[in-house]
Amino acid sequence: MWLASVAVPVPLGQSFTYSVTPAQAAVCRRGMRVQCELGRRQLIGVLLNVADREPEIAVDKLKPLGKLIESEPALPEELLDFLIELSRYYLAPIGEVLRLALPAVERTQSSTENLFGTKTKMVGRLVQQVHRIEPCPSEVKNPKGQAALIHDALVAGPRLMRDLEKQFKSARAAVQRLQHQGFVRIVAATEVKNPFFAQPVPRDMPPVLTQAQGDAVTAISTALETAARQSFLLHGVTASGKTEVYLHVVQRCLEIGRGALVLVPEIALTPQLVGRFRARLGDAIAVVHSALSDGERHQMWKSLRSGQVRVAVGARSALFAPVMNLGLICVDEEHDSSFKQEEGVRYHARDMALWRAHRVGGVCVLGSATPSLTSEALAQRGLLEKLVLPARARQAAVLPTVEIIDLCRNKAGPTGDRLLTLPLVRALEKVLESQEQAILFLNRRGFSPSLLCDSCGSIVRCPDCSIALTVHRVGKPRVVCHMCDYQASIPQICPTCKGTELTEEGAGTERIEAALTQLFPSAHVARLDRDVAAGAKSEAILDRMRRREIDILVGTQMVTKGHDLPDVTLVGVLDADAALSMPDYRAAERTFQLLVQVAGRAGRGEHPGHVVVQTRQPESPIIQCAMRHDVGAFLIYENELRRELDYPPYSRLALVRFEGLDENLVASEAKKIARIAQRAAGKGVKLSGPAPAPITRIRNRWRYRFLLKSADRQRLRDVLLAVKRAPVDRGVRVIIDVDPMNML
Ligand code: ADP
Ligand code: ZN
């Protein structure tokens, strides 16, 4: 009996079985979208497989499969298999994983027009293979014939007629023959509308590569050409020209007829970066980011799936772009924690990029100035080949000097703000005098991070979360919860003891901005954080920075990443200790990366840069290594600690979190499941907890968790499967996080 397994793009763990008619069985293929009935609902599902087999339920209970929505699979087989494997690895429901790869329009609309058909402007003719079951006639099989070569080329995905004409001498005639015989069809290629592409970008000429860039490009290109399934760790200091390397190898990848994917941290996906890709590769680029509308996302997706566009650039979720005949994935700033999705399917786009590239016999390039310990460990085990760009690409640009300021010894400068020390103020004066620019980094938005009661010493907290409320003064003075966005006017009375003396403790970006504006009345001071800028707005502020309309920019981590601002000569890290004290085994790694990256914003142009790092722990090896830009020494130091404590990369972690409104219930369910996990664990898997999470309550939900640690991936997985199967009270949500990044 022909049966189909169908996954429905809703958060359901299992797939569903439907009966299939012989006529359907002859034409359906994995990855196609189909109509199916679930309960009383008509839904769109994705065919996982079709097989002639015994049903596991009574035949009269089987529902028939609905209509096939299209003649080509919406999800190419490669992508479908990748998604299935990803769902297995993260123990995530297959339905939810499919949602990652299918835009909303594809999940909800069943018109066949969506996939290849078109109503918009036609810009060319697209040749697609028609999949048939009967064998090819001999003419097509003739391996030297043009038709056969074109037929083979189309296996990888549809191609534009004009591209085929460039590659094959008599493409037009051969395609016509194939069309008559029913092997290919020709459809309209449609104009791709791209919100990033409002203005045209002139083509640029690639610079002459430095020796190190050239070597890197050669190594990667060779792997691409020989389909060697090799992956690389491109370790290049900030501004060493890594992006230039990606541009070259993406171009090479296109030349050999394969598609490419470039992943960057969301924050780095700026029009400036996209502009560099367009200037080199033209406008046939899909840009995938979180701010796309459903319609735009559908357009992007369609242009890739049809093979019309062969390069996608985007943040984390672009990993699932349907790039046809994928040959290359570049992950820029691979150490960046934004590659980990922290809700729904908790996948890590860098780890999965390595998988996807490997599965397609392609090449993956992980680039960073501060490689993660994970990637470094893969390089040491020989799984990644290391390529090094040791110096900045432009001759004049040397790495900045770093000065450490001990916050214990240096008291507040002229403004009275503890974080604006005298040496820092002097450095700012110098920058203003020589008409250069400065960036000051402080990872706390708002005016003051907490409000303290002088009589009872308690901190004013969010009513729904176990964190302090932040005082904001720009706009309406108020206190805000940075976890749930709860807002209230600034309390005058302590909610705990009714005391009337409340003091604002510490400084956030608003306070620093205000103090600097007072101190330097003729300078232009601006602020860049989530309160003033999201998405396009932050780009506007950076544009003003580029046009030199800002002298001093104060900001959160939004200022640290990827920007190329050549006139910035001073970077100040106001409080390096904040990140170091996070309750997270990766606190040191994060701090080091942050310091080196933010320092990398200084001195990218003609003038040398200077970095000021303020800390209460000037002797800390992490700060010392960052001061010398010594990535190697840091990795050795941190690796040793990880080895001693048996943390990744020396083990694998999984976090099991419990959330619910009733604290007692959450605690008892956590305990119950932890016991089940402990029984399943046996030797080789270590369980710690259960215990309240460092942030014990968010949005009124109590949070408990336990951590599993093992050197053996399979064993860890077995325990997680036991956890997943265990019955749990409906008032408690269980979240499994494989390779967790967020330990809060
Ligand atoms: P990264 O990605 O490592 O930060 P980029 O590729 O952005 O570095 O390069 C930094 C700057 O150096 C850019 O302005 C870029 O145009 C320039 N650049 C890169 N490679 C070269 C080269 N070979 N010759 C001259 N300038 C280069
Ligand atoms: Zn809150």
PDB file of C-alpha atoms in Angstrom, residues 118-382:
ATOM      1  CA  THR A 118       4.380  34.731 -11.952  1.00  0.00           C
ATOM      2  CA  LYS A 119       2.273  37.802 -12.266  1.00  0.00           C
ATOM      3  CA  THR A 120       5.082  40.309 -11.980  1.00  0.00           C
ATOM      4  CA  LYS A 121       7.452  41.736 -14.564  1.00  0.00           C
ATOM      5  CA  MET A 122       9.250  39.195 -16.689  1.00  0.00           C
ATOM      6  CA  VAL A 123      12.998  39.636 -16.979  1.00  0.00           C
ATOM      7  CA  GLY A 124      14.085  36.524 -18.818  1.00  0.00           C
ATOM      8  CA  ARG A 125      13.385  32.912 -19.526  1.00  0.00           C
ATOM      9  CA  LEU A 126      14.110  30.217 -17.027  1.00  0.00           C
ATOM     10  CA  VAL A 127      14.753  26.627 -18.117  1.00  0.00           C
ATOM     11  CA  GLN A 128      13.703  23.900 -15.676  1.00  0.00           C
ATOM     12  CA  GLN A 129      13.966  20.171 -15.782  1.00  0.00           C
ATOM     13  CA  VAL A 130      10.711  18.239 -15.839  1.00  0.00           C
ATOM     14  CA  HIS A 131      11.071  15.147 -13.756  1.00  0.00           C
ATOM     15  CA  ARG A 132       9.776  12.075 -15.485  1.00  0.00           C
ATOM     16  CA  ILE A 133       9.777   8.498 -14.589  1.00  0.00           C
ATOM     17  CA  GLU A 134      10.466   6.935 -17.997  1.00  0.00           C
ATOM     18  CA  PRO A 135      14.115   6.729 -19.048  1.00  0.00           C
ATOM     19  CA  CYS A 136      15.842   9.321 -21.196  1.00  0.00           C
ATOM     20  CA  PRO A 137      15.936   8.738 -24.954  1.00  0.00           C
ATOM     21  CA  SER A 138      19.321   7.875 -26.397  1.00  0.00           C
ATOM     22  CA  GLU A 139      19.902  11.316 -27.820  1.00  0.00           C
ATOM     23  CA  VAL A 140      19.744  12.833 -24.356  1.00  0.00           C
ATOM     24  CA  LYS A 141      21.834  10.007 -22.983  1.00  0.00           C
ATOM     25  CA  ASN A 142      24.581  10.634 -25.533  1.00  0.00           C
ATOM     26  CA  PRO A 143      27.047  12.021 -23.030  1.00  0.00           C
ATOM     27  CA  LYS A 144      28.814  14.365 -25.449  1.00  0.00           C
ATOM     28  CA  GLY A 145      25.667  15.952 -26.906  1.00  0.00           C
ATOM     29  CA  GLN A 146      24.786  19.520 -25.994  1.00  0.00           C
ATOM     30  CA  ALA A 147      21.319  18.445 -24.919  1.00  0.00           C
ATOM     31  CA  ALA A 148      22.764  15.879 -22.552  1.00  0.00           C
ATOM     32  CA  LEU A 149      25.179  18.404 -21.032  1.00  0.00           C
ATOM     33  CA  ILE A 150      22.409  20.934 -20.527  1.00  0.00           C
ATOM     34  CA  HIS A 151      20.140  18.268 -19.124  1.00  0.00           C
ATOM     35  CA  ASP A 152      22.869  17.393 -16.610  1.00  0.00           C
ATOM     36  CA  ALA A 153      23.476  21.025 -15.745  1.00  0.00           C
ATOM     37  CA  LEU A 154      19.802  21.438 -14.932  1.00  0.00           C
ATOM     38  CA  VAL A 155      19.841  18.661 -12.361  1.00  0.00           C
ATOM     39  CA  ALA A 156      21.249  21.197  -9.966  1.00  0.00           C
ATOM     40  CA  GLY A 157      18.367  23.590 -10.509  1.00  0.00           C
ATOM     41  CA  PRO A 158      16.796  25.800 -13.160  1.00  0.00           C
ATOM     42  CA  ARG A 159      18.993  28.210 -15.123  1.00  0.00           C
ATOM     43  CA  LEU A 160      18.361  31.374 -17.046  1.00  0.00           C
ATOM     44  CA  MET A 161      18.297  30.818 -20.808  1.00  0.00           C
ATOM     45  CA  ARG A 162      20.812  33.598 -21.365  1.00  0.00           C
ATOM     46  CA  ASP A 163      23.238  31.998 -18.912  1.00  0.00           C
ATOM     47  CA  LEU A 164      22.940  28.656 -20.697  1.00  0.00           C
ATOM     48  CA  GLU A 165      23.632  30.424 -23.975  1.00  0.00           C
ATOM     49  CA  LYS A 166      26.834  31.828 -22.524  1.00  0.00           C
ATOM     50  CA  GLN A 167      27.976  28.411 -21.358  1.00  0.00           C
ATOM     51  CA  PHE A 168      26.856  26.146 -24.227  1.00  0.00           C
ATOM     52  CA  LYS A 169      27.376  26.864 -27.918  1.00  0.00           C
ATOM     53  CA  SER A 170      24.028  25.837 -29.345  1.00  0.00           C
ATOM     54  CA  ALA A 171      22.035  26.050 -26.162  1.00  0.00           C
ATOM     55  CA  ARG A 172      18.937  27.488 -27.789  1.00  0.00           C
ATOM     56  CA  ALA A 173      18.456  24.595 -30.223  1.00  0.00           C
ATOM     57  CA  ALA A 174      19.307  21.969 -27.637  1.00  0.00           C
ATOM     58  CA  VAL A 175      16.857  23.411 -25.120  1.00  0.00           C
ATOM     59  CA  GLN A 176      14.184  23.446 -27.788  1.00  0.00           C
ATOM     60  CA  ARG A 177      14.768  19.757 -28.467  1.00  0.00           C
ATOM     61  CA  LEU A 178      14.612  18.954 -24.778  1.00  0.00           C
ATOM     62  CA  GLN A 179      11.410  20.949 -24.491  1.00  0.00           C
ATOM     63  CA  HIS A 180       9.768  19.097 -27.388  1.00  0.00           C
ATOM     64  CA  GLN A 181      10.640  15.798 -25.833  1.00  0.00           C
ATOM     65  CA  GLY A 182       9.159  16.982 -22.565  1.00  0.00           C
ATOM     66  CA  PHE A 183      12.380  17.001 -20.564  1.00  0.00           C
ATOM     67  CA  VAL A 184      12.437  20.677 -19.773  1.00  0.00           C
ATOM     68  CA  ARG A 185       9.986  23.525 -19.614  1.00  0.00           C
ATOM     69  CA  ILE A 186      10.546  27.219 -19.977  1.00  0.00           C
ATOM     70  CA  VAL A 187       8.932  29.651 -17.607  1.00  0.00           C
ATOM     71  CA  ALA A 188       9.158  33.374 -17.083  1.00  0.00           C
ATOM     72  CA  ALA A 189      11.890  34.614 -14.772  1.00  0.00           C
ATOM     73  CA  THR A 190      10.540  37.433 -12.703  1.00  0.00           C
ATOM     74  CA  GLU A 191      11.930  40.657 -11.449  1.00  0.00           C
ATOM     75  CA  VAL A 192      13.227  40.389  -7.922  1.00  0.00           C
ATOM     76  CA  LYS A 193      12.203  43.329  -5.792  1.00  0.00           C
ATOM     77  CA  ASN A 194      14.599  43.946  -3.003  1.00  0.00           C
ATOM     78  CA  PRO A 195      14.049  46.511  -0.278  1.00  0.00           C
ATOM     79  CA  PHE A 196      17.786  47.030   0.031  1.00  0.00           C
ATOM     80  CA  PHE A 197      18.116  47.848  -3.632  1.00  0.00           C
ATOM     81  CA  ALA A 198      16.332  51.189  -3.861  1.00  0.00           C
ATOM     82  CA  GLN A 199      19.474  52.935  -5.097  1.00  0.00           C
ATOM     83  CA  PRO A 200      21.725  51.527  -7.801  1.00  0.00           C
ATOM     84  CA  VAL A 201      25.259  50.600  -6.750  1.00  0.00           C
ATOM     85  CA  PRO A 202      28.101  51.074  -9.237  1.00  0.00           C
ATOM     86  CA  ARG A 203      30.265  48.042  -9.890  1.00  0.00           C
ATOM     87  CA  ASP A 204      33.662  48.161  -8.217  1.00  0.00           C
ATOM     88  CA  MET A 205      37.026  46.707  -9.129  1.00  0.00           C
ATOM     89  CA  PRO A 206      38.435  44.161  -6.705  1.00  0.00           C
ATOM     90  CA  PRO A 207      41.614  45.433  -4.996  1.00  0.00           C
ATOM     91  CA  VAL A 208      44.887  43.609  -5.522  1.00  0.00           C
ATOM     92  CA  LEU A 209      44.789  40.978  -2.824  1.00  0.00           C
ATOM     93  CA  THR A 210      47.441  40.878  -0.143  1.00  0.00           C
ATOM     94  CA  GLN A 211      49.625  37.781  -0.078  1.00  0.00           C
ATOM     95  CA  ALA A 212      47.661  36.317   2.830  1.00  0.00           C
ATOM     96  CA  GLN A 213      44.300  37.068   1.202  1.00  0.00           C
ATOM     97  CA  GLY A 214      45.511  35.530  -2.031  1.00  0.00           C
ATOM     98  CA  ASP A 215      46.632  32.350  -0.283  1.00  0.00           C
ATOM     99  CA  ALA A 216      43.285  32.067   1.493  1.00  0.00           C
ATOM    100  CA  VAL A 217      41.330  32.582  -1.726  1.00  0.00           C
ATOM    101  CA  THR A 218      43.454  29.975  -3.498  1.00  0.00           C
ATOM    102  CA  ALA A 219      42.981  27.381  -0.785  1.00  0.00           C
ATOM    103  CA  ILE A 220      39.213  27.873  -0.663  1.00  0.00           C
ATOM    104  CA  SER A 221      38.854  27.995  -4.453  1.00  0.00           C
ATOM    105  CA  THR A 222      40.799  24.772  -4.836  1.00  0.00           C
ATOM    106  CA  ALA A 223      38.487  23.065  -2.378  1.00  0.00           C
ATOM    107  CA  LEU A 224      35.489  24.422  -4.296  1.00  0.00           C
ATOM    108  CA  GLU A 225      36.792  23.285  -7.658  1.00  0.00           C
ATOM    109  CA  THR A 226      37.668  19.797  -6.485  1.00  0.00           C
ATOM    110  CA  ALA A 227      34.481  19.489  -4.408  1.00  0.00           C
ATOM    111  CA  ALA A 228      36.798  18.432  -1.615  1.00  0.00           C
ATOM    112  CA  ARG A 229      34.227  18.850   1.150  1.00  0.00           C
ATOM    113  CA  GLN A 230      36.709  20.873   3.083  1.00  0.00           C
ATOM    114  CA  SER A 231      35.937  23.580   5.561  1.00  0.00           C
ATOM    115  CA  PHE A 232      38.058  26.466   6.758  1.00  0.00           C
ATOM    116  CA  LEU A 233      38.596  28.693   9.739  1.00  0.00           C
ATOM    117  CA  LEU A 234      39.611  32.102   8.409  1.00  0.00           C
ATOM    118  CA  HIS A 235      41.283  33.866  11.292  1.00  0.00           C
ATOM    119  CA  GLY A 236      41.947  37.439  10.262  1.00  0.00           C
ATOM    120  CA  VAL A 237      42.501  40.383  12.559  1.00  0.00           C
ATOM    121  CA  THR A 238      39.887  43.152  12.376  1.00  0.00           C
ATOM    122  CA  ALA A 239      40.013  44.943   8.986  1.00  0.00           C
ATOM    123  CA  SER A 240      42.346  42.313   7.547  1.00  0.00           C
ATOM    124  CA  GLY A 241      40.084  41.938   4.526  1.00  0.00           C
ATOM    125  CA  LYS A 242      38.008  38.873   5.356  1.00  0.00           C
ATOM    126  CA  THR A 243      34.975  40.281   3.552  1.00  0.00           C
ATOM    127  CA  GLU A 244      37.156  40.696   0.492  1.00  0.00           C
ATOM    128  CA  VAL A 245      38.004  36.980   0.718  1.00  0.00           C
ATOM    129  CA  TYR A 246      34.301  36.052   0.896  1.00  0.00           C
ATOM    130  CA  LEU A 247      33.601  38.204  -2.164  1.00  0.00           C
ATOM    131  CA  HIS A 248      36.289  36.429  -4.160  1.00  0.00           C
ATOM    132  CA  VAL A 249      35.293  32.913  -3.248  1.00  0.00           C
ATOM    133  CA  VAL A 250      31.563  33.565  -3.733  1.00  0.00           C
ATOM    134  CA  GLN A 251      32.396  34.790  -7.209  1.00  0.00           C
ATOM    135  CA  ARG A 252      34.495  31.696  -7.865  1.00  0.00           C
ATOM    136  CA  CYS A 253      31.652  29.519  -6.608  1.00  0.00           C
ATOM    137  CA  LEU A 254      29.224  31.147  -9.054  1.00  0.00           C
ATOM    138  CA  GLU A 255      31.699  30.688 -11.883  1.00  0.00           C
ATOM    139  CA  ILE A 256      31.765  26.950 -11.346  1.00  0.00           C
ATOM    140  CA  GLY A 257      27.979  26.923 -11.457  1.00  0.00           C
ATOM    141  CA  ARG A 258      27.165  26.534  -7.788  1.00  0.00           C
ATOM    142  CA  GLY A 259      25.239  28.730  -5.372  1.00  0.00           C
ATOM    143  CA  ALA A 260      26.512  30.427  -2.222  1.00  0.00           C
ATOM    144  CA  LEU A 261      25.259  31.511   1.161  1.00  0.00           C
ATOM    145  CA  VAL A 262      26.800  34.244   3.327  1.00  0.00           C
ATOM    146  CA  LEU A 263      25.738  34.468   6.959  1.00  0.00           C
ATOM    147  CA  VAL A 264      26.518  37.530   9.058  1.00  0.00           C
ATOM    148  CA  PRO A 265      25.348  38.620  12.508  1.00  0.00           C
ATOM    149  CA  GLU A 266      22.009  40.430  12.287  1.00  0.00           C
ATOM    150  CA  ILE A 267      23.594  43.640  13.507  1.00  0.00           C
ATOM    151  CA  ALA A 268      26.231  43.555  10.755  1.00  0.00           C
ATOM    152  CA  LEU A 269      23.703  43.105   7.957  1.00  0.00           C
ATOM    153  CA  THR A 270      23.797  46.735   6.949  1.00  0.00           C
ATOM    154  CA  PRO A 271      23.136  48.386   3.592  1.00  0.00           C
ATOM    155  CA  GLN A 272      26.870  49.125   3.607  1.00  0.00           C
ATOM    156  CA  LEU A 273      27.740  45.430   3.656  1.00  0.00           C
ATOM    157  CA  VAL A 274      25.046  44.515   1.136  1.00  0.00           C
ATOM    158  CA  GLY A 275      26.353  47.356  -1.035  1.00  0.00           C
ATOM    159  CA  ARG A 276      29.785  45.733  -1.121  1.00  0.00           C
ATOM    160  CA  PHE A 277      28.279  42.481  -2.350  1.00  0.00           C
ATOM    161  CA  ARG A 278      26.185  44.230  -4.989  1.00  0.00           C
ATOM    162  CA  ALA A 279      29.141  46.280  -6.196  1.00  0.00           C
ATOM    163  CA  ARG A 280      31.039  43.072  -6.845  1.00  0.00           C
ATOM    164  CA  LEU A 281      28.386  40.506  -7.739  1.00  0.00           C
ATOM    165  CA  GLY A 282      25.571  42.608  -9.170  1.00  0.00           C
ATOM    166  CA  ASP A 283      21.964  42.679  -8.045  1.00  0.00           C
ATOM    167  CA  ALA A 284      21.272  38.959  -8.304  1.00  0.00           C
ATOM    168  CA  ILE A 285      21.535  38.617  -4.544  1.00  0.00           C
ATOM    169  CA  ALA A 286      18.815  37.671  -2.120  1.00  0.00           C
ATOM    170  CA  VAL A 287      19.050  39.553   1.148  1.00  0.00           C
ATOM    171  CA  VAL A 288      17.316  37.724   3.955  1.00  0.00           C
ATOM    172  CA  HIS A 289      16.684  39.468   7.263  1.00  0.00           C
ATOM    173  CA  SER A 290      14.151  39.692  10.020  1.00  0.00           C
ATOM    174  CA  ALA A 291      12.541  42.948   8.856  1.00  0.00           C
ATOM    175  CA  LEU A 292      11.291  41.566   5.514  1.00  0.00           C
ATOM    176  CA  SER A 293       7.538  41.596   5.010  1.00  0.00           C
ATOM    177  CA  ASP A 294       5.793  38.332   4.137  1.00  0.00           C
ATOM    178  CA  GLY A 295       5.581  39.427   0.526  1.00  0.00           C
ATOM    179  CA  GLU A 296       9.267  40.327   0.329  1.00  0.00           C
ATOM    180  CA  ARG A 297      10.270  37.101   2.005  1.00  0.00           C
ATOM    181  CA  HIS A 298       8.178  35.175  -0.491  1.00  0.00           C
ATOM    182  CA  GLN A 299       9.852  37.011  -3.377  1.00  0.00           C
ATOM    183  CA  MET A 300      13.335  36.323  -2.030  1.00  0.00           C
ATOM    184  CA  TRP A 301      12.540  32.708  -1.460  1.00  0.00           C
ATOM    185  CA  LYS A 302      11.019  32.237  -4.868  1.00  0.00           C
ATOM    186  CA  SER A 303      13.928  33.835  -6.679  1.00  0.00           C
ATOM    187  CA  LEU A 304      16.321  31.455  -4.929  1.00  0.00           C
ATOM    188  CA  ARG A 305      14.180  28.351  -5.230  1.00  0.00           C
ATOM    189  CA  SER A 306      13.683  28.908  -8.924  1.00  0.00           C
ATOM    190  CA  GLY A 307      17.444  29.133  -9.374  1.00  0.00           C
ATOM    191  CA  GLN A 308      17.192  32.628 -10.745  1.00  0.00           C
ATOM    192  CA  VAL A 309      19.233  34.095  -7.904  1.00  0.00           C
ATOM    193  CA  ARG A 310      22.100  32.004  -6.638  1.00  0.00           C
ATOM    194  CA  VAL A 311      23.522  33.961  -3.718  1.00  0.00           C
ATOM    195  CA  ALA A 312      21.825  34.685  -0.420  1.00  0.00           C
ATOM    196  CA  VAL A 313      23.226  37.053   2.196  1.00  0.00           C
ATOM    197  CA  GLY A 314      21.537  37.178   5.537  1.00  0.00           C
ATOM    198  CA  ALA A 315      21.483  36.731   9.269  1.00  0.00           C
ATOM    199  CA  ARG A 316      20.962  33.453  11.114  1.00  0.00           C
ATOM    200  CA  SER A 317      17.762  32.362   9.400  1.00  0.00           C
ATOM    201  CA  ALA A 318      19.304  32.663   5.929  1.00  0.00           C
ATOM    202  CA  LEU A 319      20.888  29.294   6.691  1.00  0.00           C
ATOM    203  CA  PHE A 320      17.619  27.799   5.442  1.00  0.00           C
ATOM    204  CA  ALA A 321      17.510  29.729   2.174  1.00  0.00           C
ATOM    205  CA  PRO A 322      16.737  27.408  -0.752  1.00  0.00           C
ATOM    206  CA  VAL A 323      19.979  28.179  -2.609  1.00  0.00           C
ATOM    207  CA  MET A 324      20.129  25.720  -5.497  1.00  0.00           C
ATOM    208  CA  ASN A 325      23.195  23.553  -6.025  1.00  0.00           C
ATOM    209  CA  LEU A 326      24.732  25.035  -2.912  1.00  0.00           C
ATOM    210  CA  GLY A 327      28.513  24.916  -2.985  1.00  0.00           C
ATOM    211  CA  LEU A 328      29.712  27.415  -0.396  1.00  0.00           C
ATOM    212  CA  ILE A 329      28.647  28.832   2.957  1.00  0.00           C
ATOM    213  CA  CYS A 330      30.595  31.703   4.513  1.00  0.00           C
ATOM    214  CA  VAL A 331      29.870  32.530   8.151  1.00  0.00           C
ATOM    215  CA  ASP A 332      31.281  35.923   9.067  1.00  0.00           C
ATOM    216  CA  GLU A 333      32.065  36.691  12.735  1.00  0.00           C
ATOM    217  CA  GLU A 334      31.492  33.011  13.451  1.00  0.00           C
ATOM    218  CA  HIS A 335      32.031  33.590  17.191  1.00  0.00           C
ATOM    219  CA  ASP A 336      28.992  35.856  17.388  1.00  0.00           C
ATOM    220  CA  SER A 337      26.305  34.655  19.767  1.00  0.00           C
ATOM    221  CA  SER A 338      23.490  35.945  17.554  1.00  0.00           C
ATOM    222  CA  PHE A 339      23.947  32.823  15.396  1.00  0.00           C
ATOM    223  CA  LYS A 340      22.250  30.888  18.165  1.00  0.00           C
ATOM    224  CA  GLN A 341      18.468  31.082  18.068  1.00  0.00           C
ATOM    225  CA  GLU A 342      17.164  31.394  21.607  1.00  0.00           C
ATOM    226  CA  GLU A 343      13.523  30.504  21.110  1.00  0.00           C
ATOM    227  CA  GLY A 344      11.534  27.885  19.240  1.00  0.00           C
ATOM    228  CA  VAL A 345      14.078  25.663  17.509  1.00  0.00           C
ATOM    229  CA  ARG A 346      17.247  26.484  19.422  1.00  0.00           C
ATOM    230  CA  TYR A 347      19.714  25.911  16.605  1.00  0.00           C
ATOM    231  CA  HIS A 348      23.178  27.319  16.088  1.00  0.00           C
ATOM    232  CA  ALA A 349      23.530  28.594  12.529  1.00  0.00           C
ATOM    233  CA  ARG A 350      27.333  28.262  12.523  1.00  0.00           C
ATOM    234  CA  ASP A 351      27.324  24.637  13.619  1.00  0.00           C
ATOM    235  CA  MET A 352      24.553  23.826  11.184  1.00  0.00           C
ATOM    236  CA  ALA A 353      26.289  25.695   8.356  1.00  0.00           C
ATOM    237  CA  LEU A 354      29.174  23.243   8.686  1.00  0.00           C
ATOM    238  CA  TRP A 355      26.697  20.395   8.418  1.00  0.00           C
ATOM    239  CA  ARG A 356      24.770  21.732   5.491  1.00  0.00           C
ATOM    240  CA  ALA A 357      27.922  22.489   3.507  1.00  0.00           C
ATOM    241  CA  HIS A 358      29.334  19.070   4.279  1.00  0.00           C
ATOM    242  CA  ARG A 359      26.133  17.303   3.224  1.00  0.00           C
ATOM    243  CA  VAL A 360      26.129  18.962  -0.193  1.00  0.00           C
ATOM    244  CA  GLY A 361      29.805  18.236  -0.745  1.00  0.00           C
ATOM    245  CA  GLY A 362      30.499  21.940  -0.444  1.00  0.00           C
ATOM    246  CA  VAL A 363      32.860  24.237   1.386  1.00  0.00           C
ATOM    247  CA  CYS A 364      32.195  26.159   4.586  1.00  0.00           C
ATOM    248  CA  VAL A 365      34.314  29.159   5.601  1.00  0.00           C
ATOM    249  CA  LEU A 366      34.091  30.391   9.183  1.00  0.00           C
ATOM    250  CA  GLY A 367      35.645  33.821   9.553  1.00  0.00           C
ATOM    251  CA  SER A 368      36.528  35.798  12.665  1.00  0.00           C
ATOM    252  CA  ALA A 369      39.069  38.043  14.296  1.00  0.00           C
ATOM    253  CA  THR A 370      38.356  36.217  17.533  1.00  0.00           C
ATOM    254  CA  PRO A 371      37.554  32.588  16.685  1.00  0.00           C
ATOM    255  CA  SER A 372      35.371  30.707  19.141  1.00  0.00           C
ATOM    256  CA  LEU A 373      36.962  27.994  21.240  1.00  0.00           C
ATOM    257  CA  THR A 374      34.647  25.549  19.484  1.00  0.00           C
ATOM    258  CA  SER A 375      35.953  26.365  16.029  1.00  0.00           C
ATOM    259  CA  GLU A 376      39.514  26.551  17.259  1.00  0.00           C
ATOM    260  CA  ALA A 377      39.100  23.038  18.675  1.00  0.00           C
ATOM    261  CA  LEU A 378      37.793  21.799  15.322  1.00  0.00           C
ATOM    262  CA  ALA A 379      40.845  23.299  13.647  1.00  0.00           C
ATOM    263  CA  GLN A 380      43.148  21.577  16.103  1.00  0.00           C
ATOM    264  CA  ARG A 381      41.477  18.260  15.395  1.00  0.00           C
ATOM    265  CA  GLY A 382      42.053  18.840  11.708  1.00  0.00           C
TER     266      GLY A 382
END
